[in-house]
PDB file of C-alpha atoms in Angstrom:
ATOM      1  CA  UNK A  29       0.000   0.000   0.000  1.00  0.00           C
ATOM      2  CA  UNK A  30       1.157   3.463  -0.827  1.00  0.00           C
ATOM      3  CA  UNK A  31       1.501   5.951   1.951  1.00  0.00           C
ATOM      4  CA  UNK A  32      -1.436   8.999   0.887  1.00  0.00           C
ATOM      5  CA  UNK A  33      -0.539  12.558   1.698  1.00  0.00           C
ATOM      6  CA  UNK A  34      -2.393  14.077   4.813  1.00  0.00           C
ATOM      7  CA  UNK A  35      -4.847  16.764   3.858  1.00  0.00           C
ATOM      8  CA  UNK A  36      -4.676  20.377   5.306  1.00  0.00           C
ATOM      9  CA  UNK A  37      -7.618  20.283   8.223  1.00  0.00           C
ATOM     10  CA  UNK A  38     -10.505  22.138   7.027  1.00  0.00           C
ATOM     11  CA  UNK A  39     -10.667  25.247   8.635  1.00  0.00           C
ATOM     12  CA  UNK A  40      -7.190  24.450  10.000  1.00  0.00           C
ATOM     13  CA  UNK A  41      -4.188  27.679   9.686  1.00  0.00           C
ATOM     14  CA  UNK A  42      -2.558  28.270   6.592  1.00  0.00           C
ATOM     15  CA  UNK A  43       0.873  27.730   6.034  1.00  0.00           C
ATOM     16  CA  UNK A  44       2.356  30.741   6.635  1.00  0.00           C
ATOM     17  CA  UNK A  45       3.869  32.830   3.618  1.00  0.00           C
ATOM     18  CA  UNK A  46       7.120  34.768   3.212  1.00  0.00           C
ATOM     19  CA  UNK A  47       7.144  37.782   3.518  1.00  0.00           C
ATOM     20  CA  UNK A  48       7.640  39.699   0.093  1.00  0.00           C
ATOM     21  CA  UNK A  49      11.415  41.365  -0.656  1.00  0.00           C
ATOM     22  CA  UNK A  50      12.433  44.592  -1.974  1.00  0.00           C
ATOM     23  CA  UNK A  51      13.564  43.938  -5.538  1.00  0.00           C
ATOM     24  CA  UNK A  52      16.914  45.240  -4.814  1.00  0.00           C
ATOM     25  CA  UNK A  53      17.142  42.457  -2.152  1.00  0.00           C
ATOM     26  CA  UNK A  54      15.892  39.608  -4.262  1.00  0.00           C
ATOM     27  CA  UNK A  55      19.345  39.601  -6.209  1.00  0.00           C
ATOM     28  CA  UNK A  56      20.687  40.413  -9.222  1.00  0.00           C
ATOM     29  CA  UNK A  57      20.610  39.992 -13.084  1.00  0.00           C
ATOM     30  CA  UNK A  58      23.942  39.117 -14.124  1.00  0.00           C
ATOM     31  CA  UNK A  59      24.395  40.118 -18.090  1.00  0.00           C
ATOM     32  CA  UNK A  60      27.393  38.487 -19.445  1.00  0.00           C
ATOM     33  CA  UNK A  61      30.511  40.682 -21.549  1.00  0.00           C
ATOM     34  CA  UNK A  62      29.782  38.596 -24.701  1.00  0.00           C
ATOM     35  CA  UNK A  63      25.872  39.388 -24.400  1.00  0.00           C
ATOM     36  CA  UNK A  64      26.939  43.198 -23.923  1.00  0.00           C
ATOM     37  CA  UNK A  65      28.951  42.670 -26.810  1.00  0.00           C
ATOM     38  CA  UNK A  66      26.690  41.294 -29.154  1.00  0.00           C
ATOM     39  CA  UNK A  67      24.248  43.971 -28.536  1.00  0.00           C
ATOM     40  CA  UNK A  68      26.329  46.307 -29.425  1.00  0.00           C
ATOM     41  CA  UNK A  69      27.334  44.769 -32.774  1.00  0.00           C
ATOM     42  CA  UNK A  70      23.472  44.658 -33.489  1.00  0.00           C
ATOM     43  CA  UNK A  71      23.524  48.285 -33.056  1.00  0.00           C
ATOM     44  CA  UNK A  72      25.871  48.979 -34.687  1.00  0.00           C
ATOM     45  CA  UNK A  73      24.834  47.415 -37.403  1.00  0.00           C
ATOM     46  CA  UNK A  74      21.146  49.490 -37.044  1.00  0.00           C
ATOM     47  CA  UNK A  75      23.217  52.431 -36.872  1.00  0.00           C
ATOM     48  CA  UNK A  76      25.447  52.032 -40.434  1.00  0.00           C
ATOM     49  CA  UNK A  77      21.723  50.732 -42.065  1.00  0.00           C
ATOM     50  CA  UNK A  78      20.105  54.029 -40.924  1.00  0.00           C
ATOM     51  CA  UNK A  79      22.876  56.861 -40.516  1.00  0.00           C
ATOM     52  CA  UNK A  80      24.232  55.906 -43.787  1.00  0.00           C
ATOM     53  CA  UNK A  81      23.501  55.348 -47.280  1.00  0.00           C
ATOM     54  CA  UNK A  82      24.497  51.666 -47.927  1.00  0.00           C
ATOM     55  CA  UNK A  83      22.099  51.177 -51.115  1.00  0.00           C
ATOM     56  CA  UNK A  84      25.403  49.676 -53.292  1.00  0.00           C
ATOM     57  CA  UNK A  85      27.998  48.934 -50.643  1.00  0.00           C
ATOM     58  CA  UNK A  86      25.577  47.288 -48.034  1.00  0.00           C
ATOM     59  CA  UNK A  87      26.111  43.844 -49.268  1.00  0.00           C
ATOM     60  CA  UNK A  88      29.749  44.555 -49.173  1.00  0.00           C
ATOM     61  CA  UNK A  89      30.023  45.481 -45.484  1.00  0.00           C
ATOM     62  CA  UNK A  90      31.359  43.246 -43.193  1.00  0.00           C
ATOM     63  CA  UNK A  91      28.906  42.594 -39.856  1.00  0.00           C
ATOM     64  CA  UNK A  92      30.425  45.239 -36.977  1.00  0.00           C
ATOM     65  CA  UNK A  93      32.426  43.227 -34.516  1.00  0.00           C
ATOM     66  CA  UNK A  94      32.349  44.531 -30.863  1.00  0.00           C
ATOM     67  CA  UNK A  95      35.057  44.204 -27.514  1.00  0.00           C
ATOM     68  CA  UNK A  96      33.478  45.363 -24.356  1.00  0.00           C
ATOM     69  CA  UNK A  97      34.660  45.848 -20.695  1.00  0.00           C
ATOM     70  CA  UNK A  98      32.466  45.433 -18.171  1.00  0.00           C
ATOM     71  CA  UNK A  99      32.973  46.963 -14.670  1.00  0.00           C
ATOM     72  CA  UNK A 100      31.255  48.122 -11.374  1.00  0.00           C
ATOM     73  CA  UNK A 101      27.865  48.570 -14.192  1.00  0.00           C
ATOM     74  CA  UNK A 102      29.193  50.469 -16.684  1.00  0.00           C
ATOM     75  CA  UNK A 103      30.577  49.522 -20.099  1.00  0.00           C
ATOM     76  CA  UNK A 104      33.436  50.595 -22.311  1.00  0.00           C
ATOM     77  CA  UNK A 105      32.810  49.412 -25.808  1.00  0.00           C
ATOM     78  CA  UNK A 106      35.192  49.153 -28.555  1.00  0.00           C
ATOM     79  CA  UNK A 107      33.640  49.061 -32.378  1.00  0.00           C
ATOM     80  CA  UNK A 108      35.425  47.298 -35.636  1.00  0.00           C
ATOM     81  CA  UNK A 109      33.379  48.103 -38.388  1.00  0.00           C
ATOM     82  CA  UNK A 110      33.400  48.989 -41.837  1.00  0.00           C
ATOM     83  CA  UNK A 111      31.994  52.166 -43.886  1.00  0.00           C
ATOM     84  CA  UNK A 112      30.611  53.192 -47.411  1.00  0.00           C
ATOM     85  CA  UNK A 113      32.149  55.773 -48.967  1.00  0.00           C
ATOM     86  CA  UNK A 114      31.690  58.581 -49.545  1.00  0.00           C
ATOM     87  CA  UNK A 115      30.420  59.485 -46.327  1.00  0.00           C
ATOM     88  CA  UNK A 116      31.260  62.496 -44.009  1.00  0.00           C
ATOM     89  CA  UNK A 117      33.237  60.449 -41.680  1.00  0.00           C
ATOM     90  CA  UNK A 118      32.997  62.495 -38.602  1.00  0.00           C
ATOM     91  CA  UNK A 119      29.798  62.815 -38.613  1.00  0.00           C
ATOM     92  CA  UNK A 120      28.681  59.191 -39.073  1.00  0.00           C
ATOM     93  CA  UNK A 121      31.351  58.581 -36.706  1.00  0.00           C
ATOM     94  CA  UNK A 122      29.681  60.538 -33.785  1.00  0.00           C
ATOM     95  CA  UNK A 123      26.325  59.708 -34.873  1.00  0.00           C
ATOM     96  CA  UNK A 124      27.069  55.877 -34.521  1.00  0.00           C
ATOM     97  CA  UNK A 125      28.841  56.499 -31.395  1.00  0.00           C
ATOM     98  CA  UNK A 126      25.364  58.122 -29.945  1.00  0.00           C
ATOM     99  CA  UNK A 127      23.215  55.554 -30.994  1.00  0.00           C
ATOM    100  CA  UNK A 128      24.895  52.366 -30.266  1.00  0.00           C
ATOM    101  CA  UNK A 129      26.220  54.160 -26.550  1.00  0.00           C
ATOM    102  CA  UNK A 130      22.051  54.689 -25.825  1.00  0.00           C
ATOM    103  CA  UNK A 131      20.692  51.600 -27.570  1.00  0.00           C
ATOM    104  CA  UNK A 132      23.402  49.434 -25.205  1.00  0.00           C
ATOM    105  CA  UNK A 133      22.300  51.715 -22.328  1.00  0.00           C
ATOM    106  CA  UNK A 134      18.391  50.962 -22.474  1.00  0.00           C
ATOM    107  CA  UNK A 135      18.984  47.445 -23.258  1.00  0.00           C
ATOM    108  CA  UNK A 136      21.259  46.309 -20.626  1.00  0.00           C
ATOM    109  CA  UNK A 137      20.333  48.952 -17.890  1.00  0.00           C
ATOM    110  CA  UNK A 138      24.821  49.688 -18.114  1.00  0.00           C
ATOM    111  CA  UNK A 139      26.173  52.875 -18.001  1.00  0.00           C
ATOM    112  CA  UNK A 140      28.222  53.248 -21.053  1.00  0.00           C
ATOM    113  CA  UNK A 141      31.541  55.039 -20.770  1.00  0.00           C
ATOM    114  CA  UNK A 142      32.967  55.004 -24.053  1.00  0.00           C
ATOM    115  CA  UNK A 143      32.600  53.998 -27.797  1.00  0.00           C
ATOM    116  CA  UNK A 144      35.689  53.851 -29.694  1.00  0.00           C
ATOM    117  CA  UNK A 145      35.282  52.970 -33.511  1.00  0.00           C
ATOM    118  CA  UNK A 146      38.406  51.171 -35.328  1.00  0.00           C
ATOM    119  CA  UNK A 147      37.230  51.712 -39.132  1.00  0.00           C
ATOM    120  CA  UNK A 148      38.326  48.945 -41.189  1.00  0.00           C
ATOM    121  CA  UNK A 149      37.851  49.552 -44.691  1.00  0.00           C
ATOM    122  CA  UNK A 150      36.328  52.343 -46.642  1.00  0.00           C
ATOM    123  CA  UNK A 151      33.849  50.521 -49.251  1.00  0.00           C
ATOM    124  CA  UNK A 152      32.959  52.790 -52.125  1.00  0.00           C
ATOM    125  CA  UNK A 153      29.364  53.242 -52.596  1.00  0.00           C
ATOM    126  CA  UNK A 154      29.027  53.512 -56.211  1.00  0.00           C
ATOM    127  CA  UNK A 155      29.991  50.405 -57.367  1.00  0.00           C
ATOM    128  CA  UNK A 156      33.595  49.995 -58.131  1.00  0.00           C
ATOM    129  CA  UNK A 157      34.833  47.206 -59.162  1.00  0.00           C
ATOM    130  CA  UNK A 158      38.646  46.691 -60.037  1.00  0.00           C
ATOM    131  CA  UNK A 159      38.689  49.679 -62.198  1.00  0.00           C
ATOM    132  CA  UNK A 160      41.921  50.154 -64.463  1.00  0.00           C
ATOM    133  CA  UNK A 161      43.168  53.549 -65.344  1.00  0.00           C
ATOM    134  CA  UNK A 162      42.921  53.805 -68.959  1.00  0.00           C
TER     135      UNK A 162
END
């Protein structure tokens, strides 16, 4: 014969229950450096799609690649990416700095330090290919 669980009394006290914590006491979430950096190669790669014109020289652009340090909850990220040109380089430069520093800053709740940017290669836009001088 199998042993059967004893039933609560009716009208018997309740187990008691825990009492509820503070979130900030319940622990932590714990978002790992290659997470962080993946994130910011996806921005990255929203930010060259949107802040630039990559019509031509899209499918000629290698995916972003991203290095991050992670430290006391905030983030230094370092970018290797490449560009289309033309293209005012500053400019796309600071504007891909912005958006990947606040898109990795809503997304992982980090405080982001710094975005450096290593620019690979310089892809021309209008279709070049292997051109000889004639």
């Amino acid at each position: 014969m199998t042993a059967q669980p004893e039933a609560a009394p009716h009208g018997g006290a309740a187990a008691p229950t825990p009492p509820v914590l503070q979130a900030a006491e319940r622990g932590a979430t714990v978002i790992s450096d290659k997470a962080v950096a993946r994130i910011a190669a996806r921005a990255a790669k929203e930010a060259v799609a949107t802040h630039t014109d990559t019509s031509v020289a899209h499918a000629k652009l290698a995916a972003p690649r991203a290095s991050v340090t992670v430290g006391s909850g905030a983030v230094r990220l370092g970018l290797t990416l490449d560009l289309p040109f033309p293209a005012d380089l500053a400019g796309v430069s600071r504007q891909l700095q912005q958006y990947v520093s606040e898109r990795v800053a809503h997304l992982t709740g980090m405080r982001v330090t710094e975005v450096t940017l290593a620019i690979e290669h310089l892809i021309p836009a209008d279709g070049l290919e292997d051109r000889r001088v004639q």
